[in-house]
Short mmCIF file of C-alpha atoms in Angstrom, two decimals:
data_model
loop_
_atom_site.label_atom_id
_atom_site.label_comp_id
_atom_site.label_asym_id
_atom_site.label_seq_id
_atom_site.Cartn_x
_atom_site.Cartn_y
_atom_site.Cartn_z
CA MET U 1 106.83 63.12 98.31
CA PRO U 2 107.45 66.78 99.39
CA LYS U 3 104.47 68.63 100.40
CA ASN U 4 104.26 72.19 99.02
CA LEU U 5 101.98 75.05 99.16
CA HIS U 6 101.71 77.92 96.60
CA ILE U 7 100.21 81.25 97.83
CA VAL U 8 98.95 83.29 95.01
CA ASN U 9 96.96 86.52 94.12
CA GLY U 10 94.05 85.95 91.86
CA ASP U 11 92.01 82.95 90.62
CA ALA U 12 93.01 83.67 87.01
CA PHE U 13 96.74 83.04 87.70
CA GLY U 14 95.81 80.29 90.37
CA ASP U 15 94.07 78.35 87.56
CA LYS U 16 97.00 78.67 85.17
CA LEU U 17 99.61 77.75 87.87
CA ARG U 18 97.44 74.63 88.45
CA ALA U 19 97.36 73.64 84.63
CA SER U 20 101.11 74.02 84.52
CA GLY U 21 101.55 70.98 86.55
CA ILE U 22 103.34 72.61 89.55
CA ASP U 23 103.89 70.43 92.47
CA GLY U 24 101.91 71.14 95.55
CA ASP U 25 98.49 72.70 96.57
CA ILE U 26 97.48 76.21 95.63
CA LEU U 27 95.77 78.83 97.84
CA VAL U 28 94.52 81.70 96.08
CA TRP U 29 94.47 84.93 98.44
CA ARG U 30 91.40 86.90 97.62
CA GLU U 31 91.45 89.38 100.33
CA SER U 32 92.00 93.04 98.96
CA LEU U 33 94.39 94.46 101.56
CA TYR U 34 94.72 97.67 99.44
CA GLU U 35 91.17 98.69 100.52
CA GLY U 36 89.35 99.34 103.56
CA PRO U 37 90.49 99.29 107.39
CA ILE U 38 93.52 97.46 108.17
CA GLY U 39 95.01 96.13 111.52
CA VAL U 40 97.98 94.03 112.67
CA GLN U 41 95.32 91.25 113.36
CA MET U 42 93.21 91.03 110.25
CA SER U 43 90.91 88.31 111.93
CA ASP U 44 90.02 90.56 114.87
CA SER U 45 86.32 90.28 115.04
CA VAL U 46 85.74 94.13 115.39
CA LEU U 47 88.09 94.89 112.50
CA LEU U 48 86.44 92.28 110.33
CA SER U 49 82.96 93.72 111.01
CA ILE U 50 84.05 97.20 109.82
CA ARG U 51 85.85 95.82 106.80
CA THR U 52 82.81 93.74 105.87
CA SER U 53 80.71 96.74 105.79
CA TYR U 54 83.05 98.60 103.92
CA MET U 55 83.55 96.11 101.20
CA SER U 56 79.64 95.90 100.98
CA ARG U 57 79.25 99.53 100.64
CA LEU U 58 82.23 100.00 98.18
CA HIS U 59 81.80 97.02 95.98
CA GLY U 60 78.53 95.29 96.86
CA ILE U 61 80.24 92.26 98.09
CA PRO U 62 77.64 90.15 100.09
CA GLU U 63 78.77 90.57 103.85
CA GLU U 64 78.34 86.86 104.86
CA LEU U 65 80.63 85.97 101.70
CA PHE U 66 83.32 88.50 102.43
CA LYS U 67 83.58 87.36 106.10
CA SER U 68 83.57 83.76 105.28
CA ILE U 69 86.38 84.07 102.73
CA THR U 70 88.42 86.13 105.12
CA LEU U 71 88.09 83.64 107.77
CA GLN U 72 88.68 80.59 105.74
CA GLN U 73 91.94 82.21 104.35
CA GLU U 74 93.10 83.05 107.95
CA GLU U 75 92.31 79.64 109.13
CA ALA U 76 94.37 78.18 106.23
CA LEU U 77 97.35 80.05 107.48
CA ASP U 78 96.82 79.02 111.02
CA LYS U 79 96.43 75.34 110.03
CA LEU U 80 99.44 74.95 107.91
CA SER U 81 100.67 71.56 108.97
CA MET U 82 103.89 70.55 110.59
CA ASP U 83 104.69 68.16 107.73
CA MET U 84 104.57 71.10 105.20
CA ASP U 85 107.92 71.12 103.49
CA GLU U 86 107.86 74.45 101.60
CA VAL U 87 105.49 77.52 101.16
CA VAL U 88 105.93 79.53 98.00
CA LEU U 89 104.63 83.01 97.59
CA TRP U 90 104.01 84.30 93.90
CA PHE U 91 103.53 88.05 94.01
CA GLU U 92 104.03 90.94 91.60
CA HIS U 93 105.75 94.36 91.90
CA ASP U 94 102.76 96.60 92.27
CA LEU U 95 101.37 98.15 95.51
CA TYR U 96 98.13 95.61 95.54
CA ASP U 97 100.55 92.63 95.50
CA GLN U 98 103.33 94.21 97.66
CA LEU U 99 100.84 94.93 100.66
CA MET U 100 99.48 91.41 100.29
CA LEU U 101 103.01 89.93 100.36
CA CYS U 102 103.98 92.01 103.22
CA TYR U 103 100.98 90.79 105.14
CA LEU U 104 101.54 87.13 104.45
CA LEU U 105 105.29 87.31 105.15
CA SER U 106 104.67 88.91 108.54
CA ARG U 107 101.79 86.49 109.29
CA LEU U 108 103.94 83.50 108.35
CA PHE U 109 106.73 84.74 110.33
CA ALA U 110 104.62 84.84 113.41
CA LEU U 111 103.33 81.31 113.09
CA PRO U 112 104.43 79.34 116.15
CA HIS U 113 106.61 76.19 115.45
CA ARG U 114 107.13 77.16 111.77
CA SER U 115 109.31 74.43 110.34
CA PHE U 116 108.62 74.71 106.56
CA ARG U 117 110.84 76.49 104.08
CA LEU U 118 109.43 79.95 102.97
CA SER U 119 110.28 80.96 99.47
CA LEU U 120 109.29 83.90 97.21
CA LEU U 121 108.99 84.58 93.38
CA THR U 122 108.22 88.25 92.60
CA ILE U 123 108.86 89.84 89.34
CA ASP U 124 108.07 93.06 87.49
CA GLN U 125 108.74 91.72 83.83
CA PHE U 126 108.91 88.71 81.74
CA PRO U 127 110.85 88.07 78.53
CA GLY U 128 108.70 88.76 75.54
CA VAL U 129 105.91 90.69 77.41
CA ASP U 130 106.11 94.15 76.47
CA LEU U 131 103.87 95.67 79.05
CA PHE U 132 104.03 93.45 82.28
CA TYR U 133 101.08 94.04 84.52
CA GLY U 134 100.97 90.78 86.38
CA LEU U 135 101.56 87.13 86.49
CA GLY U 136 97.83 86.39 85.21
CA GLN U 137 99.12 87.69 81.94
CA LEU U 138 101.31 84.76 81.29
CA THR U 139 100.45 81.56 79.45
CA VAL U 140 100.84 78.11 80.94
CA ASP U 141 103.88 77.56 78.95
CA GLN U 142 105.48 80.93 80.23
CA ILE U 143 104.52 79.96 83.84
CA ILE U 144 106.20 76.64 83.45
CA HIS U 145 109.49 78.41 82.95
CA LEU U 146 109.06 80.02 86.37
CA HIS U 147 108.99 76.67 88.10
CA HIS U 148 111.51 76.46 90.82
CA LYS U 149 112.84 79.98 90.15
CA TRP U 150 111.71 81.15 93.30
CA LEU U 151 114.38 82.07 96.17
CA PRO U 152 114.41 81.40 99.91
CA VAL U 153 113.01 84.19 101.86
CA SER U 154 115.63 85.85 104.16
CA GLU U 155 115.36 87.09 107.73
CA ASP U 156 115.79 90.49 106.48
CA GLN U 157 112.82 90.25 104.27
CA LEU U 158 110.78 88.88 107.07
CA LEU U 159 111.61 91.66 109.51
CA LEU U 160 111.15 94.26 106.80
CA ALA U 161 107.60 92.95 105.97
CA ARG U 162 106.75 93.00 109.59
CA LYS U 163 107.87 96.63 109.79
CA VAL U 164 105.94 97.64 106.77
CA TRP U 165 102.70 95.93 108.00
CA THR U 166 103.03 97.60 111.41
CA ALA U 167 103.41 101.03 109.86
CA TYR U 168 100.47 100.33 107.22
CA SER U 169 98.31 99.48 110.14
CA ALA U 170 99.07 102.68 112.07
CA SER U 171 96.29 105.27 112.55
CA GLU U 172 98.34 108.00 110.95
CA PRO U 173 100.81 108.12 108.04
CA GLN U 174 103.87 109.18 109.84
CA PRO U 175 105.22 105.63 110.67
CA MET U 176 105.04 104.87 106.86
CA ALA U 177 106.70 108.21 105.93
CA ASP U 178 109.47 107.29 108.35
CA LEU U 179 109.86 103.75 107.02
CA MET U 180 110.23 105.13 103.39
CA LYS U 181 113.49 106.80 104.38
CA GLU U 182 114.91 103.39 105.47
CA ASP U 183 116.83 100.86 103.38
CA LEU U 184 113.94 98.79 101.66
CA SER U 185 116.05 96.91 99.25
CA ALA U 186 115.50 93.65 100.87
CA LEU U 187 112.15 93.50 99.03
CA PRO U 188 113.22 95.11 95.77
CA PHE U 189 109.84 96.45 94.53
CA LEU U 190 108.72 97.71 97.94
CA LYS U 191 110.04 101.32 97.79
CA LYS U 192 108.15 102.24 94.47
CA ALA U 193 105.10 100.52 95.77
CA LEU U 194 104.92 102.48 98.93
CA GLN U 195 105.44 105.72 96.96
CA ALA U 196 102.22 104.79 95.16
CA ASN U 197 100.70 104.24 98.51
CA SER U 198 101.42 107.81 99.59
CA GLU U 199 99.72 109.13 96.29
CA ARG U 200 96.49 107.68 97.41
CA TYR U 201 96.22 110.61 99.97
CA PRO U 202 94.48 113.71 98.83
CA SER U 203 96.88 116.44 97.80
CA THR U 204 97.21 119.70 99.78
CA GLN U 205 96.64 121.45 96.42
CA ASN U 206 93.09 120.43 95.48
CA GLY U 207 92.12 117.47 97.66
CA LEU U 208 92.52 114.92 94.75
CA THR U 209 94.65 111.82 94.96
CA VAL U 210 97.07 111.18 92.08
CA LEU U 211 94.52 108.80 90.30
CA GLN U 212 91.60 111.29 90.70
CA GLN U 213 93.78 113.99 89.23
CA PHE U 214 94.80 111.90 86.29
CA ILE U 215 91.26 110.96 85.46
CA LEU U 216 90.41 114.68 85.41
CA GLU U 217 93.58 115.34 83.26
CA LEU U 218 92.29 112.65 80.67
CA THR U 219 88.84 114.14 80.50
CA SER U 220 89.86 117.79 80.46
CA GLU U 221 89.57 118.04 76.85
CA GLY U 222 86.17 116.49 76.45
CA GLU U 223 84.28 113.31 76.82
CA MET U 224 86.20 109.96 76.98
CA PRO U 225 84.78 106.31 76.67
CA ILE U 226 84.90 104.77 80.13
CA LEU U 227 86.73 101.68 78.88
CA GLN U 228 89.35 103.79 77.17
CA LEU U 229 89.68 105.92 80.38
CA PHE U 230 90.27 102.71 82.32
CA LYS U 231 92.92 101.41 79.97
CA LYS U 232 94.89 104.68 80.10
CA VAL U 233 94.73 104.90 83.83
CA ILE U 234 95.91 101.26 84.34
CA GLU U 235 98.64 101.75 81.71
CA SER U 236 100.00 104.89 83.09
CA ASN U 237 99.59 103.82 86.67
CA SER U 238 100.46 100.12 86.67
CA GLY U 239 102.32 100.45 89.90
CA PHE U 240 99.05 100.58 91.90
CA GLY U 241 97.87 97.04 90.31
CA LEU U 242 94.18 98.12 90.19
CA GLY U 243 91.35 95.99 88.82
CA ASP U 244 88.19 97.01 87.30
CA LEU U 245 86.22 97.16 90.46
CA GLN U 246 88.74 99.46 92.15
CA PHE U 247 88.75 101.77 89.29
CA TRP U 248 84.93 102.06 89.15
CA SER U 249 84.93 102.90 92.97
CA ILE U 250 87.60 105.67 92.24
CA VAL U 251 85.29 107.16 89.53
CA ASP U 252 82.31 107.06 91.73
CA GLN U 253 84.22 108.94 94.37
CA ILE U 254 84.40 111.96 92.40
CA ARG U 255 80.98 111.33 90.58
CA GLN U 256 78.60 110.29 93.39
CA CYS U 257 79.52 113.19 95.81
CA GLU U 258 77.76 116.25 96.83
CA VAL U 259 79.45 118.49 94.12
CA PRO U 260 80.31 116.00 91.36
CA LEU U 261 83.64 116.46 89.39
CA VAL U 262 82.63 114.11 86.60
CA ARG U 263 79.52 112.84 85.08
CA LEU U 264 78.61 109.50 83.37
CA ILE U 265 77.00 109.55 79.92
CA GLY U 266 75.12 106.42 78.76
CA GLY U 267 74.14 104.96 81.99
CA ASN U 268 74.14 105.79 85.68
CA LYS U 269 75.32 102.81 87.77
CA LEU U 270 78.77 101.18 87.31
CA PRO U 271 79.17 97.55 87.75
CA ARG U 272 79.52 96.12 91.28
CA TYR U 273 80.80 92.67 92.68
CA GLY U 274 79.49 89.88 90.52
CA GLU U 275 77.71 92.13 87.90
CA LYS U 276 78.26 91.88 84.29
CA LEU U 277 79.09 94.88 82.28
CA PRO U 278 75.77 96.66 81.23
CA PRO U 279 74.69 96.53 77.61
CA GLN U 280 76.40 99.08 75.43
CA PHE U 281 78.88 99.70 78.16
CA GLU U 282 81.60 100.30 75.50
CA ASN U 283 79.74 103.48 74.54
CA TRP U 284 79.41 104.92 78.05
CA ARG U 285 81.50 108.10 78.43
CA VAL U 286 82.91 110.24 81.32
CA SER U 287 83.14 114.05 81.14
CA MET U 288 84.24 116.65 83.59
CA THR U 289 81.79 119.01 85.24
CA ASP U 290 82.32 122.72 85.58
CA MET U 291 83.45 122.12 89.16
CA GLY U 292 85.73 119.46 88.06
CA ILE U 293 87.41 121.96 85.95
CA LEU U 294 87.77 124.31 88.86
CA VAL U 295 89.15 121.54 90.99
CA HIS U 296 91.35 120.32 88.25
CA GLY U 297 92.87 123.75 88.01
CA CYS U 298 93.50 123.82 91.82
CA GLU U 299 90.79 126.83 92.08
CA ARG U 300 88.70 124.54 94.42
CA ASP U 301 89.21 121.69 96.64
CA HIS U 302 87.57 118.32 96.45
CA VAL U 303 87.87 117.43 100.03
CA SER U 304 86.59 120.87 101.32
CA LEU U 305 83.67 120.55 98.83
CA ASN U 306 82.59 116.91 99.27
CA GLY U 307 84.32 115.67 102.35
CA ILE U 308 85.87 112.19 102.51
CA ASP U 309 85.22 108.82 104.03
CA ASP U 310 87.82 106.24 103.13
CA TRP U 311 90.78 104.33 104.55
CA ILE U 312 94.29 104.04 103.66
CA GLY U 313 95.65 101.07 105.83
CA GLY U 314 94.94 102.01 109.49
CA VAL U 315 94.27 105.67 108.55
CA HIS U 316 90.59 106.78 108.42
CA LEU U 317 90.15 109.98 106.37
CA LEU U 318 86.77 111.45 107.57
CA GLY U 319 85.23 114.75 107.05
CA LYS U 320 86.09 117.91 105.35
CA LYS U 321 88.61 119.40 107.57
CA ASP U 322 91.67 118.16 109.52
CA ILE U 323 92.30 115.47 106.93
CA TRP U 324 95.80 113.88 106.29
CA ARG U 325 96.98 115.19 103.02
CA ARG U 326 100.04 114.49 100.78
CA ASN U 327 102.49 117.46 100.44
CA ALA U 328 103.67 117.20 96.88
CA VAL U 329 106.51 119.51 97.49
CA SER U 330 107.92 118.12 100.54
CA THR U 331 106.75 114.53 100.07
CA GLY U 332 105.47 114.52 103.66
CA PHE U 333 102.00 114.65 105.21
CA VAL U 334 100.05 117.51 106.97
CA LYS U 335 96.55 117.88 108.23
CA LEU U 336 94.42 120.42 106.62
#
């Protein structure tokens, strides 16, 4: 009997894949590589300690739980048995998944004595699904139609994934900017995903990321229910692959700062890891402050006002000056 392993993003899809009767074991990858400090060796003790503190601060994830999950996943990769026949990766088109995919491909590529086949299923649409966000949307019956539709991972894909992870782990954005000029077609959804990654940097115009700017745009004409705001941001920016926890943290970045750009009406604390939505959450609203209006109109600068302390891969954005920013005109990066 062939011994197969399927690596997927998200418990929701993992449960459905299991229910579909797929042959083999399932490993759900739960490490959000979109967030926090990143390095070539994710199990490095110093890096893991920094990531653990970051995730606790950002989302309220218990430190021991986060560390335990990370080490368990890394150990699962290290212990892939010699009698494994095939490892299949199931990932989507968005930035969240493409970063995860590149890490796993580079990680598996580096395993000594790798004898199993490595295969990939990655899609950005499915027949009958008008707005495709991810594999978790699909029903069990739809997932059954994807059985054995995966393709062998090529040497070009493995080498490209390693280049991406090396560039993403770098302490400045130039390696990724250089990589964007190369042929990335071996992984067909990668170029668009990495373009979204560049949009996570504050702009030279007003210090806002693309998603922060969009939130201010949506609230520029008045209050908006927070769940409606979440829906609009996700629908219009599906290339990021964000979940609710990531969205709440983006709102808090421009709300819980020295000079807030938005205010929350109806409550004062957005949900964190493991917390249910507060009572009457559907009635909570977001509105722009007077300073938000000025920043939105590029009359003031968010980073200069509030500073920043965040990570994009291996790049630490810290302080109010000399911060790497995205130049929307030249599509490059400058320090301001």
